[in-house]
Short mmCIF file of C-alpha atoms in Angstrom, two decimals:
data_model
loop_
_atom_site.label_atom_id
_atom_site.label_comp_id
_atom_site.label_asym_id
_atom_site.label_seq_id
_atom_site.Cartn_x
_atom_site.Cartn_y
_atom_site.Cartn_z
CA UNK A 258 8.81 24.02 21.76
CA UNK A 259 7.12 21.74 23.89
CA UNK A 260 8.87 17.76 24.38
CA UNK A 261 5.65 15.98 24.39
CA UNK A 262 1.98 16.02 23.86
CA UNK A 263 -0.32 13.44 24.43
CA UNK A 264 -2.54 12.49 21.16
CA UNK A 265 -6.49 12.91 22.03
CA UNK A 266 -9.02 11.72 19.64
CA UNK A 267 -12.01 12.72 21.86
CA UNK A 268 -13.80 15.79 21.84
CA UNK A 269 -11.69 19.03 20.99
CA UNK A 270 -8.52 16.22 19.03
CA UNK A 271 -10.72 17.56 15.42
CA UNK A 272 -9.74 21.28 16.51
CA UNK A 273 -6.16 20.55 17.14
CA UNK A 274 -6.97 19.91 20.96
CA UNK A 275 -4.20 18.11 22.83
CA UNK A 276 -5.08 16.46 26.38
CA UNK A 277 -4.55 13.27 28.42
CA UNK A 278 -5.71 10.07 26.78
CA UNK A 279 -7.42 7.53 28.82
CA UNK A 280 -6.77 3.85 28.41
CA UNK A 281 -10.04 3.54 26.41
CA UNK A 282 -9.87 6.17 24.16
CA UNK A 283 -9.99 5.72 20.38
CA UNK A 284 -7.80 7.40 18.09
CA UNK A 285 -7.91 5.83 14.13
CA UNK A 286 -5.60 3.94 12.26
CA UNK A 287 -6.39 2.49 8.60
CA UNK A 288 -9.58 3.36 7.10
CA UNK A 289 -12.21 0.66 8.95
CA UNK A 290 -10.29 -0.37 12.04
CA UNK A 291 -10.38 1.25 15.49
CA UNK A 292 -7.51 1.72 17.31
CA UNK A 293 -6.84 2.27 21.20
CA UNK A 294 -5.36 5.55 21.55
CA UNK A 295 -1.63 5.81 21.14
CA UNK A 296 0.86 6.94 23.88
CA UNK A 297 2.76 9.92 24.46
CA UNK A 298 5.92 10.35 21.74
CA UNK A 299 8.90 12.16 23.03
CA UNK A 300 12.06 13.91 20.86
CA UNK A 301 14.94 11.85 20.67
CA UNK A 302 17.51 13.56 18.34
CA UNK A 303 17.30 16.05 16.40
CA UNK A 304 20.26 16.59 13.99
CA UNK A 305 20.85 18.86 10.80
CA UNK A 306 21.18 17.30 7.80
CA UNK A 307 22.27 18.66 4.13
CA UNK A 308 20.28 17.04 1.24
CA UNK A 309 21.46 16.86 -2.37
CA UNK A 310 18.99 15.66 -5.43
CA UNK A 311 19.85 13.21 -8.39
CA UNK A 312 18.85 16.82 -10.18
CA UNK A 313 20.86 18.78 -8.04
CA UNK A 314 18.56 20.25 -5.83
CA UNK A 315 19.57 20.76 -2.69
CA UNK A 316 18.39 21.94 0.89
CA UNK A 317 18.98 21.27 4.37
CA UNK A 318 16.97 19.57 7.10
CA UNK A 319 16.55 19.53 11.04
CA UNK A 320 15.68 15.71 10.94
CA UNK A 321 13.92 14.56 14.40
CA UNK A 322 14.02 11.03 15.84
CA UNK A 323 11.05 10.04 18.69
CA UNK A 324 10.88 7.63 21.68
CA UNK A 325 7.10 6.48 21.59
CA UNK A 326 6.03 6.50 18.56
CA UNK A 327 2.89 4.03 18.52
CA UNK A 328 4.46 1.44 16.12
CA UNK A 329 7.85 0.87 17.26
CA UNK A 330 9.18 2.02 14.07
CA UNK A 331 12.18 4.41 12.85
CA UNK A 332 10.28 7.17 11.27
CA UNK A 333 11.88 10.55 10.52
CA UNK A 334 10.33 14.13 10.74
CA UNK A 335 12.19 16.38 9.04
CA UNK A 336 11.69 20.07 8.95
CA UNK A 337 12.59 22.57 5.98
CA UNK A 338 13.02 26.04 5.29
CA UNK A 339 11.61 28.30 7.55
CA UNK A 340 9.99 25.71 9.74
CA UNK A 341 10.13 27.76 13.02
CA UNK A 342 8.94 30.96 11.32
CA UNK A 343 6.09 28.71 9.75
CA UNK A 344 4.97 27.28 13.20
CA UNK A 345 4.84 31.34 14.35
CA UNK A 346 3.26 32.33 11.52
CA UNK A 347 -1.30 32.65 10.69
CA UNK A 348 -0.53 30.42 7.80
CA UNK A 349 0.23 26.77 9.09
CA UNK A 350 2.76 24.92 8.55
CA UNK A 351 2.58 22.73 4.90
CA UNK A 352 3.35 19.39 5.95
CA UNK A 353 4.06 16.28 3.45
CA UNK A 354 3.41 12.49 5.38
CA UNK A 355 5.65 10.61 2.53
CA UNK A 356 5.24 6.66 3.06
CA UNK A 357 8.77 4.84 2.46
CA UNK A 358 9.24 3.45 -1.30
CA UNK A 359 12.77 1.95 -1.54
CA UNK A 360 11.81 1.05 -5.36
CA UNK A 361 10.44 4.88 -6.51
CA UNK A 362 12.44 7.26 -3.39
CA UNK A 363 16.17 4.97 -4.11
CA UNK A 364 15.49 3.46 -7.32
CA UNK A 365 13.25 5.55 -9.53
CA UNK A 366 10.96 3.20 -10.57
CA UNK A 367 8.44 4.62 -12.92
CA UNK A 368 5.56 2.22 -11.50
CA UNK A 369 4.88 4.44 -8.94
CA UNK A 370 5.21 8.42 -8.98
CA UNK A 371 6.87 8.46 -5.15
CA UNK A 372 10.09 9.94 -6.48
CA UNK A 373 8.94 12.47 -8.07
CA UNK A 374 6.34 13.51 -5.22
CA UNK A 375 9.60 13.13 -2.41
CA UNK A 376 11.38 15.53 -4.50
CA UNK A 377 8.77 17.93 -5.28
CA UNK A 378 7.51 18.14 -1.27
CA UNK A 379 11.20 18.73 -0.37
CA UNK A 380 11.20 21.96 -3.10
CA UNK A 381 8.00 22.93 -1.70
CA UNK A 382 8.26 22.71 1.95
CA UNK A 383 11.39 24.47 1.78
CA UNK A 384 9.87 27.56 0.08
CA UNK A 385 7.02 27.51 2.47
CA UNK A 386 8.53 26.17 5.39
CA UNK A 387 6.99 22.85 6.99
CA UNK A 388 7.69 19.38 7.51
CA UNK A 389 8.58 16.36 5.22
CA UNK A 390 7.42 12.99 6.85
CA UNK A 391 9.35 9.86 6.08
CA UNK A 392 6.96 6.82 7.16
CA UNK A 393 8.68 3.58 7.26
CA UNK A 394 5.73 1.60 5.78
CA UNK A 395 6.59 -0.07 2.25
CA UNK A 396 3.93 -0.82 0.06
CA UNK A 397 1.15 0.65 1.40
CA UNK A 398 2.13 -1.03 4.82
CA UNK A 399 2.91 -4.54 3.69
CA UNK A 400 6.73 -4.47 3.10
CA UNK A 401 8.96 -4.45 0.44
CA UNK A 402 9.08 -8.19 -0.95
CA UNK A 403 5.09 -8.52 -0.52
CA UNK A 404 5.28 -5.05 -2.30
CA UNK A 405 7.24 -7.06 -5.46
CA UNK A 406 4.90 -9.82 -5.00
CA UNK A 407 2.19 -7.42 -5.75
CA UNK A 408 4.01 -5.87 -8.46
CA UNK A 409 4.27 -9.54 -10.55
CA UNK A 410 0.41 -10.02 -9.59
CA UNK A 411 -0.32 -6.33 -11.21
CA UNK A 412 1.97 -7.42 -14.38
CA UNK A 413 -1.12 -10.58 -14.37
CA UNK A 414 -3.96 -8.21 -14.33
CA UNK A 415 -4.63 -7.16 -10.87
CA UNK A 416 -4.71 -3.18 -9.98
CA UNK A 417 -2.66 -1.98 -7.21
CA UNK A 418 -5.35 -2.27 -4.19
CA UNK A 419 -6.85 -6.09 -5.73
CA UNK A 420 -2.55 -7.08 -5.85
CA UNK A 421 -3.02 -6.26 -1.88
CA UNK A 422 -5.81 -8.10 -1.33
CA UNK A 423 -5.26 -11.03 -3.33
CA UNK A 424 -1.98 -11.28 -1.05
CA UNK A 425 -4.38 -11.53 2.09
CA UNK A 426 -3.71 -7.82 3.43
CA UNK A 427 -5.91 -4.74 3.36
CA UNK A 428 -6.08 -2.48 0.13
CA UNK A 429 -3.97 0.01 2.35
CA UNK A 430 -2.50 -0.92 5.58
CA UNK A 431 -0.71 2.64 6.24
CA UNK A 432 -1.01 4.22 9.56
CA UNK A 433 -0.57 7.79 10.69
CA UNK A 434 -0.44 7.79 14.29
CA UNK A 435 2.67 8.16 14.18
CA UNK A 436 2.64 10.91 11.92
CA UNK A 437 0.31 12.95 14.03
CA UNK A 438 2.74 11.94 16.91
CA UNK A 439 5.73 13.44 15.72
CA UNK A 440 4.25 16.64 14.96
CA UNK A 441 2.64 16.98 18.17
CA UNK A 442 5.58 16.42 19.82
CA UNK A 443 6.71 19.21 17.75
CA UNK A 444 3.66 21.22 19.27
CA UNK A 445 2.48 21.16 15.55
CA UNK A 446 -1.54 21.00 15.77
CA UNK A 447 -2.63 22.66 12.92
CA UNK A 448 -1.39 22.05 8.77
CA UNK A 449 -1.60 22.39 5.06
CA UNK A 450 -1.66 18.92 4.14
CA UNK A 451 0.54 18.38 1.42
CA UNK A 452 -1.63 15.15 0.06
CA UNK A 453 -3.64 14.18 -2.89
CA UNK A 454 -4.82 11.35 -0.47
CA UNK A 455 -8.25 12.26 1.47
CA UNK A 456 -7.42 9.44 4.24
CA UNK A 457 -4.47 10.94 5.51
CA UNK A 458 -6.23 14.05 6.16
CA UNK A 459 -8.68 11.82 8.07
CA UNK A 460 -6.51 9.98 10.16
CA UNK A 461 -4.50 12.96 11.02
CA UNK A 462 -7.62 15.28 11.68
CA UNK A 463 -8.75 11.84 14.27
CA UNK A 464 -5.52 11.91 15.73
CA UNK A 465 -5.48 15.30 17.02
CA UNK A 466 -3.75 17.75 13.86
CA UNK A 467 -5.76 20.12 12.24
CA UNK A 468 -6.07 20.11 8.48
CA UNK A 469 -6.60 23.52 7.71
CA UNK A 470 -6.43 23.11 3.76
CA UNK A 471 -5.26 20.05 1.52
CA UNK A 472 -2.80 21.38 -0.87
CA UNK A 473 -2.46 18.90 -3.91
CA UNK A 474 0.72 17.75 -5.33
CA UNK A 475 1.51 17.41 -8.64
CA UNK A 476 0.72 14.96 -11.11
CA UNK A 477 3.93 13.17 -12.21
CA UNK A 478 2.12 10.89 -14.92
CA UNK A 479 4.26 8.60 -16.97
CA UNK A 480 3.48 5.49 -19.44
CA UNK A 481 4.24 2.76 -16.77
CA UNK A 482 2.45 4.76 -13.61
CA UNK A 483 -1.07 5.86 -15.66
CA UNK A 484 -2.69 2.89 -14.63
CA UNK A 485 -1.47 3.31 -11.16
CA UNK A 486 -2.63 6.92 -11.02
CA UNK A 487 -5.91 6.59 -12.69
CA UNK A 488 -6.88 3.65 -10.14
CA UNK A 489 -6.31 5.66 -7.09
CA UNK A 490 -8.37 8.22 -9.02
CA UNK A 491 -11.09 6.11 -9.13
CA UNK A 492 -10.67 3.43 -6.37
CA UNK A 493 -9.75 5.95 -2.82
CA UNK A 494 -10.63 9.40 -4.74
CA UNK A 495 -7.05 10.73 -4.82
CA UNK A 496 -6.98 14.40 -6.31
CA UNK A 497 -5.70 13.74 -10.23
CA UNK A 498 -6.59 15.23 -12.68
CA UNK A 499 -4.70 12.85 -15.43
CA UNK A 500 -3.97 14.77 -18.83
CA UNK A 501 -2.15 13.03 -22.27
CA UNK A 502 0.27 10.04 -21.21
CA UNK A 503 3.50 10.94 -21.96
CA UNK A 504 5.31 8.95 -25.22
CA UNK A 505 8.78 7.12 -25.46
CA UNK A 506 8.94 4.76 -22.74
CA UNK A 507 7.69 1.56 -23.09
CA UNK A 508 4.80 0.17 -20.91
CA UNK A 509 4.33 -2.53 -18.59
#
């Protein structure tokens, strides 16, 4: 397993092609900005880890730390089930990049369906073997209170991405560099994204990891999240397919 890989977005990074960067090269960031290309990311730690569900599911994890990592953040790989067999294997590795939601991952807010997706990537990966990707980036990038903020502005009218906005950010600030960091430093260049999302298969496939198929999750649809769902439906072409809102909870 190698310690480090350098992240090319030049010609080959499409195909899973890993070289030297050079000082101008671009790699990509958020949808619409242009980023210089990010520097090499290193293991750190890598320590196992048993996990235990509020349902009771439970599983273990090698979880990896990184020196490098573009964004000076404390982002977390960690790999499940057979994740060494998987990286051997002709199928690649199914890999979930799972942005940080204190509110849905912690709380279980029903606003959002991150709780449900956490816990159904972790079943998943394990079964397949892979990687889960915990991205410290609240609220689409913009933090947790801002994320709260946008939260009372969505209880005045505003959809999730127009909340965003109206608080002077982007519609969706996330960033996987570091993502496609980690799991080259894992000497992971090719994967089943695990991702309704079509941009994170963009930034990682400009970053230098192969998509090889888009896997969609699940839809975890709920009274106070249909909204929510139906607007990244509509508004970034997320993969639901929404059926019949559930009854007995009361909506927002």
């Amino acid at each position: 397993m190698p310690e480090e890989h350098v992240i090319a977005a030049g010609p080959g990074a499409g195909t899973g092609g890993i070289g030297t960067v050079s000082a101008d090269s671009a790699a990509v960031g958020p949808v619409g900005r242009a980023r210089s290309g990010p520097p090499r990311a290193t293991m750190r730690t890598r320590v196992r880890i048993p996990l235990r569900f509020a349902d009771g599911f439970t599983a273990t994890a090698d979880a990896f730390t990184f020196r490098g990592l573009v964004d000076g953040k404390e982002h977390l790989l960690l790999a499940l089930g057979d994740w060494e067999g998987s990286l051997a294997g002709a199928a690649a590795p199914l890999v979930r990049p799972h942005s940080e939601c204190l509110t849905g991952d912690v709380l279980g807010s029903q606003r959002c369906d991150c709780g449900p997706q956490i816990r159904e990537a972790a079943e998943r990966i394990v079964g397949e073997g892979g990687f889960l990707l915990y991205l410290r980036q609240e609220g689409r990038g913009i933090g947790l209170y801002e994320k709260l903020d946008a939260y009372s502005l969505q209880d005045r009218g505003l959809d999730t991405y127009a909340a965003n906005v109206a608080l002077g950010h982007g519609e969706d600030e996330r960033d996987y560099r570091a993502a496609a960091q980690m799991l080259l430093a894992l000497g992971v260049e090719r994967i089943r994204l695990l991702s309704n999302n079509p941009d994170k298969a963009l930034q990682l496939e400009a970053n230098g990891v192969a998509v090889a198929e888009r896997v969609p999750t699940w839809v975890h649809l709920s009274p106070t999240n249909a909204r929510y769902l139906a607007t990244k439906r509509d508004h970034t072409a997320h993969t639901i397919v929404l059926g019949p809102i559930p009854t007995g909870m009361p909506d927002h």
